[in-house]
PDB file of C-alpha atoms and ligand atoms in Angstrom:
ATOM      1  CA  UNK A 265      95.457  77.509  98.694  1.00 81.00           C
ATOM      2  CA  UNK A 266      96.403  73.802  98.724  1.00 88.00           C
ATOM      3  CA  UNK A 267      99.802  74.767  97.379  1.00 92.00           C
ATOM      4  CA  UNK A 268     100.434  77.053 100.324  1.00 94.00           C
ATOM      5  CA  UNK A 269      99.121  74.478 102.755  1.00 95.00           C
ATOM      6  CA  UNK A 270     101.519  71.838 101.488  1.00 95.00           C
ATOM      7  CA  UNK A 271     104.295  74.417 101.621  1.00 94.00           C
ATOM      8  CA  UNK A 272     103.486  75.076 105.275  1.00 95.00           C
ATOM      9  CA  UNK A 273     103.216  71.377 106.094  1.00 96.00           C
ATOM     10  CA  UNK A 274     106.566  70.747 104.448  1.00 95.00           C
ATOM     11  CA  UNK A 275     108.176  73.565 106.397  1.00 94.00           C
ATOM     12  CA  UNK A 276     106.598  72.315 109.595  1.00 95.00           C
ATOM     13  CA  UNK A 277     107.977  68.812 109.017  1.00 96.00           C
ATOM     14  CA  UNK A 278     111.427  70.221 108.285  1.00 94.00           C
ATOM     15  CA  UNK A 279     111.357  72.331 111.444  1.00 92.00           C
ATOM     16  CA  UNK A 280     110.217  69.420 113.575  1.00 92.00           C
ATOM     17  CA  UNK A 281     112.965  67.220 112.159  1.00 93.00           C
ATOM     18  CA  UNK A 282     115.453  69.989 112.872  1.00 88.00           C
ATOM     19  CA  UNK A 283     114.316  70.446 116.455  1.00 84.00           C
ATOM     20  CA  UNK A 284     114.292  66.726 117.073  1.00 86.00           C
ATOM     21  CA  UNK A 285     117.756  66.345 115.628  1.00 86.00           C
ATOM     22  CA  UNK A 286     119.010  69.080 117.939  1.00 80.00           C
ATOM     23  CA  UNK A 287     117.323  67.477 120.919  1.00 80.00           C
ATOM     24  CA  UNK A 288     119.153  64.230 120.145  1.00 82.00           C
ATOM     25  CA  UNK A 289     122.422  66.088 119.726  1.00 79.00           C
ATOM     26  CA  UNK A 290     122.117  67.962 122.985  1.00 72.00           C
ATOM     27  CA  UNK A 291     121.391  64.688 124.730  1.00 70.00           C
ATOM     28  CA  UNK A 292     124.606  63.135 123.421  1.00 68.00           C
ATOM     29  CA  UNK A 293     126.428  66.307 124.329  1.00 62.00           C
ATOM     30  CA  UNK A 294     125.284  66.184 127.913  1.00 58.00           C
ATOM     31  CA  UNK A 295     126.488  62.595 128.181  1.00 58.00           C
ATOM     32  CA  UNK A 296     130.048  63.670 127.503  1.00 55.00           C
ATOM     33  CA  UNK A 297     129.426  67.120 128.916  1.00 54.00           C
ATOM     34  CA  UNK A 298     131.196  66.390 132.188  1.00 58.00           C
ATOM     35  CA  UNK A 299     134.396  65.533 130.372  1.00 57.00           C
ATOM     36  CA  UNK A 300     134.403  68.597 128.126  1.00 57.00           C
ATOM     37  CA  UNK A 301     133.317  71.287 130.510  1.00 64.00           C
ATOM     38  CA  UNK A 302     134.454  74.226 128.443  1.00 74.00           C
ATOM     39  CA  UNK A 303     132.965  77.674 128.121  1.00 82.00           C
ATOM     40  CA  UNK A 304     132.912  77.287 124.352  1.00 83.00           C
ATOM     41  CA  UNK A 305     130.493  74.453 124.717  1.00 83.00           C
ATOM     42  CA  UNK A 306     128.364  76.556 127.015  1.00 85.00           C
ATOM     43  CA  UNK A 307     128.190  79.261 124.398  1.00 85.00           C
ATOM     44  CA  UNK A 308     127.263  76.756 121.746  1.00 85.00           C
ATOM     45  CA  UNK A 309     124.515  75.434 123.922  1.00 84.00           C
ATOM     46  CA  UNK A 310     123.163  78.906 124.486  1.00 86.00           C
ATOM     47  CA  UNK A 311     123.197  79.542 120.764  1.00 83.00           C
ATOM     48  CA  UNK A 312     121.364  76.274 120.218  1.00 84.00           C
ATOM     49  CA  UNK A 313     118.725  77.291 122.706  1.00 83.00           C
ATOM     50  CA  UNK A 314     118.353  80.627 121.015  1.00 83.00           C
ATOM     51  CA  UNK A 315     117.944  78.985 117.624  1.00 80.00           C
ATOM     52  CA  UNK A 316     115.533  76.516 119.096  1.00 81.00           C
ATOM     53  CA  UNK A 317     113.453  79.346 120.475  1.00 86.00           C
ATOM     54  CA  UNK A 318     113.331  80.962 117.079  1.00 88.00           C
ATOM     55  CA  UNK A 319     112.471  77.671 115.410  1.00 89.00           C
ATOM     56  CA  UNK A 320     109.752  77.014 117.917  1.00 89.00           C
ATOM     57  CA  UNK A 321     108.331  80.483 117.398  1.00 91.00           C
ATOM     58  CA  UNK A 322     108.288  79.814 113.667  1.00 92.00           C
ATOM     59  CA  UNK A 323     106.675  76.466 114.255  1.00 94.00           C
ATOM     60  CA  UNK A 324     103.965  78.149 116.291  1.00 94.00           C
ATOM     61  CA  UNK A 325     103.458  80.629 113.479  1.00 93.00           C
ATOM     62  CA  UNK A 326     103.060  77.808 110.987  1.00 95.00           C
ATOM     63  CA  UNK A 327     100.618  75.971 113.213  1.00 95.00           C
ATOM     64  CA  UNK A 328      98.605  79.147 113.650  1.00 93.00           C
ATOM     65  CA  UNK A 329      98.574  79.670 109.897  1.00 94.00           C
ATOM     66  CA  UNK A 330      97.378  76.098 109.336  1.00 95.00           C
ATOM     67  CA  UNK A 331      94.642  76.596 111.915  1.00 95.00           C
ATOM     68  CA  UNK A 332      93.555  79.819 110.262  1.00 93.00           C
ATOM     69  CA  UNK A 333      93.559  77.994 106.947  1.00 93.00           C
ATOM     70  CA  UNK A 334      91.191  75.370 108.334  1.00 93.00           C
ATOM     71  CA  UNK A 335      88.928  78.089 109.713  1.00 94.00           C
ATOM     72  CA  UNK A 336      89.056  79.785 106.317  1.00 92.00           C
ATOM     73  CA  UNK A 337      90.600  82.802 107.979  1.00 92.00           C
ATOM     74  CA  UNK A 338      93.941  82.581 106.268  1.00 94.00           C
ATOM     75  CA  UNK A 339      95.480  84.931 103.759  1.00 94.00           C
ATOM     76  CA  UNK A 340      93.802  88.117 104.934  1.00 95.00           C
ATOM     77  CA  UNK A 341      95.728  91.225 105.809  1.00 96.00           C
ATOM     78  CA  UNK A 342      95.858  91.968 109.539  1.00 93.00           C
ATOM     79  CA  UNK A 343      95.855  95.646 108.737  1.00 95.00           C
ATOM     80  CA  UNK A 344      93.207  96.253 106.093  1.00 97.00           C
ATOM     81  CA  UNK A 345      91.458  92.865 105.860  1.00 96.00           C
ATOM     82  CA  UNK A 346      92.065  92.523 102.132  1.00 96.00           C
ATOM     83  CA  UNK A 347      93.168  89.163 100.763  1.00 95.00           C
ATOM     84  CA  UNK A 348      96.895  88.748 100.489  1.00 95.00           C
ATOM     85  CA  UNK A 349      97.940  87.763  96.987  1.00 94.00           C
ATOM     86  CA  UNK A 350      98.724  84.108  96.396  1.00 93.00           C
ATOM     87  CA  UNK A 351     102.060  85.038  94.899  1.00 94.00           C
ATOM     88  CA  UNK A 352     103.020  86.809  98.105  1.00 94.00           C
ATOM     89  CA  UNK A 353     101.823  83.930 100.278  1.00 94.00           C
ATOM     90  CA  UNK A 354     103.813  81.445  98.241  1.00 93.00           C
ATOM     91  CA  UNK A 355     106.909  83.561  98.809  1.00 93.00           C
ATOM     92  CA  UNK A 356     106.129  84.331 102.470  1.00 92.00           C
ATOM     93  CA  UNK A 357     103.518  81.844 103.744  1.00 92.00           C
ATOM     94  CA  UNK A 358     103.502  83.503 107.169  1.00 92.00           C
ATOM     95  CA  UNK A 359     102.897  87.009 105.848  1.00 93.00           C
ATOM     96  CA  UNK A 360     100.312  88.755 108.007  1.00 92.00           C
ATOM     97  CA  UNK A 361      99.949  91.873 105.920  1.00 95.00           C
ATOM     98  CA  UNK A 362      99.230  92.556 102.267  1.00 96.00           C
ATOM     99  CA  UNK A 363     101.983  94.046 100.163  1.00 95.00           C
ATOM    100  CA  UNK A 364     100.438  97.528 100.400  1.00 95.00           C
ATOM    101  CA  UNK A 365     100.230  97.624 104.182  1.00 96.00           C
ATOM    102  CA  UNK A 366     103.633  96.022 104.515  1.00 95.00           C
ATOM    103  CA  UNK A 367     105.283  98.611 102.330  1.00 95.00           C
ATOM    104  CA  UNK A 368     103.342 101.366 104.066  1.00 95.00           C
ATOM    105  CA  UNK A 369     104.644 100.173 107.380  1.00 94.00           C
ATOM    106  CA  UNK A 370     108.163  99.865 106.072  1.00 93.00           C
ATOM    107  CA  UNK A 371     107.883 103.317 104.621  1.00 93.00           C
ATOM    108  CA  UNK A 372     106.685 104.810 107.904  1.00 91.00           C
ATOM    109  CA  UNK A 373     109.477 103.034 109.745  1.00 89.00           C
ATOM    110  CA  UNK A 374     111.900 104.368 107.203  1.00 88.00           C
ATOM    111  CA  UNK A 375     110.410 107.816 107.596  1.00 86.00           C
ATOM    112  CA  UNK A 376     110.732 107.645 111.357  1.00 84.00           C
ATOM    113  CA  UNK A 377     114.359 106.700 110.996  1.00 83.00           C
ATOM    114  CA  UNK A 378     114.900 109.358 108.422  1.00 74.00           C
ATOM    115  CA  UNK A 379     113.420 112.136 110.532  1.00 67.00           C
ATOM    116  CA  UNK A 380     116.736 112.837 112.117  1.00 59.00           C
ATOM    117  CA  UNK A 381     118.442 112.883 108.759  1.00 57.00           C
ATOM    118  CA  UNK A 382     119.039 116.013 106.761  1.00 52.00           C
ATOM    119  CA  UNK A 383     118.047 114.422 103.464  1.00 52.00           C
ATOM    120  CA  UNK A 384     114.580 113.480 104.690  1.00 47.00           C
ATOM    121  CA  UNK A 385     112.636 115.953 102.589  1.00 49.00           C
ATOM    122  CA  UNK A 386     114.424 115.034  99.373  1.00 48.00           C
ATOM    123  CA  UNK A 387     113.703 111.356 100.026  1.00 49.00           C
ATOM    124  CA  UNK A 388     110.008 112.008 100.405  1.00 51.00           C
ATOM    125  CA  UNK A 389     109.899 114.073  97.244  1.00 51.00           C
ATOM    126  CA  UNK A 390     111.610 111.409  95.185  1.00 50.00           C
ATOM    127  CA  UNK A 391     109.531 108.611  96.670  1.00 51.00           C
ATOM    128  CA  UNK A 392     106.606 108.614  94.270  1.00 52.00           C
TER     129      UNK A 392
HETATM  130 ZN1   ZN B 555      96.577  95.386 103.933  1.00 63.21          ZN
END
């Protein structure tokens, strides 16, 4: 579990550095912003904000995972409560479901999408 923790801490540090770097950049941008008042820059800023949102959401996820780790509540499937394999957690530290539940969910999503398709029944038959 220490391996995963250090992985999460590393990712957290990288994200924080990224967000800070962007904050510095947007500050310099706003200094010269009056001179270059173009719509392109506006769009870039919006994109930055969007990315920042996503990064912050990920950061929150990492912090939550670290908290759960401290409370010894980390690495359990949200769906069935089984432990998530270490291999899976190393690949996706923020995984909330075990591989079985994840693939079940993906399969049911796929099935829902496939309902309107003509080849649905043949897909199900060839599935297992
Ligand atoms: Zn599960």
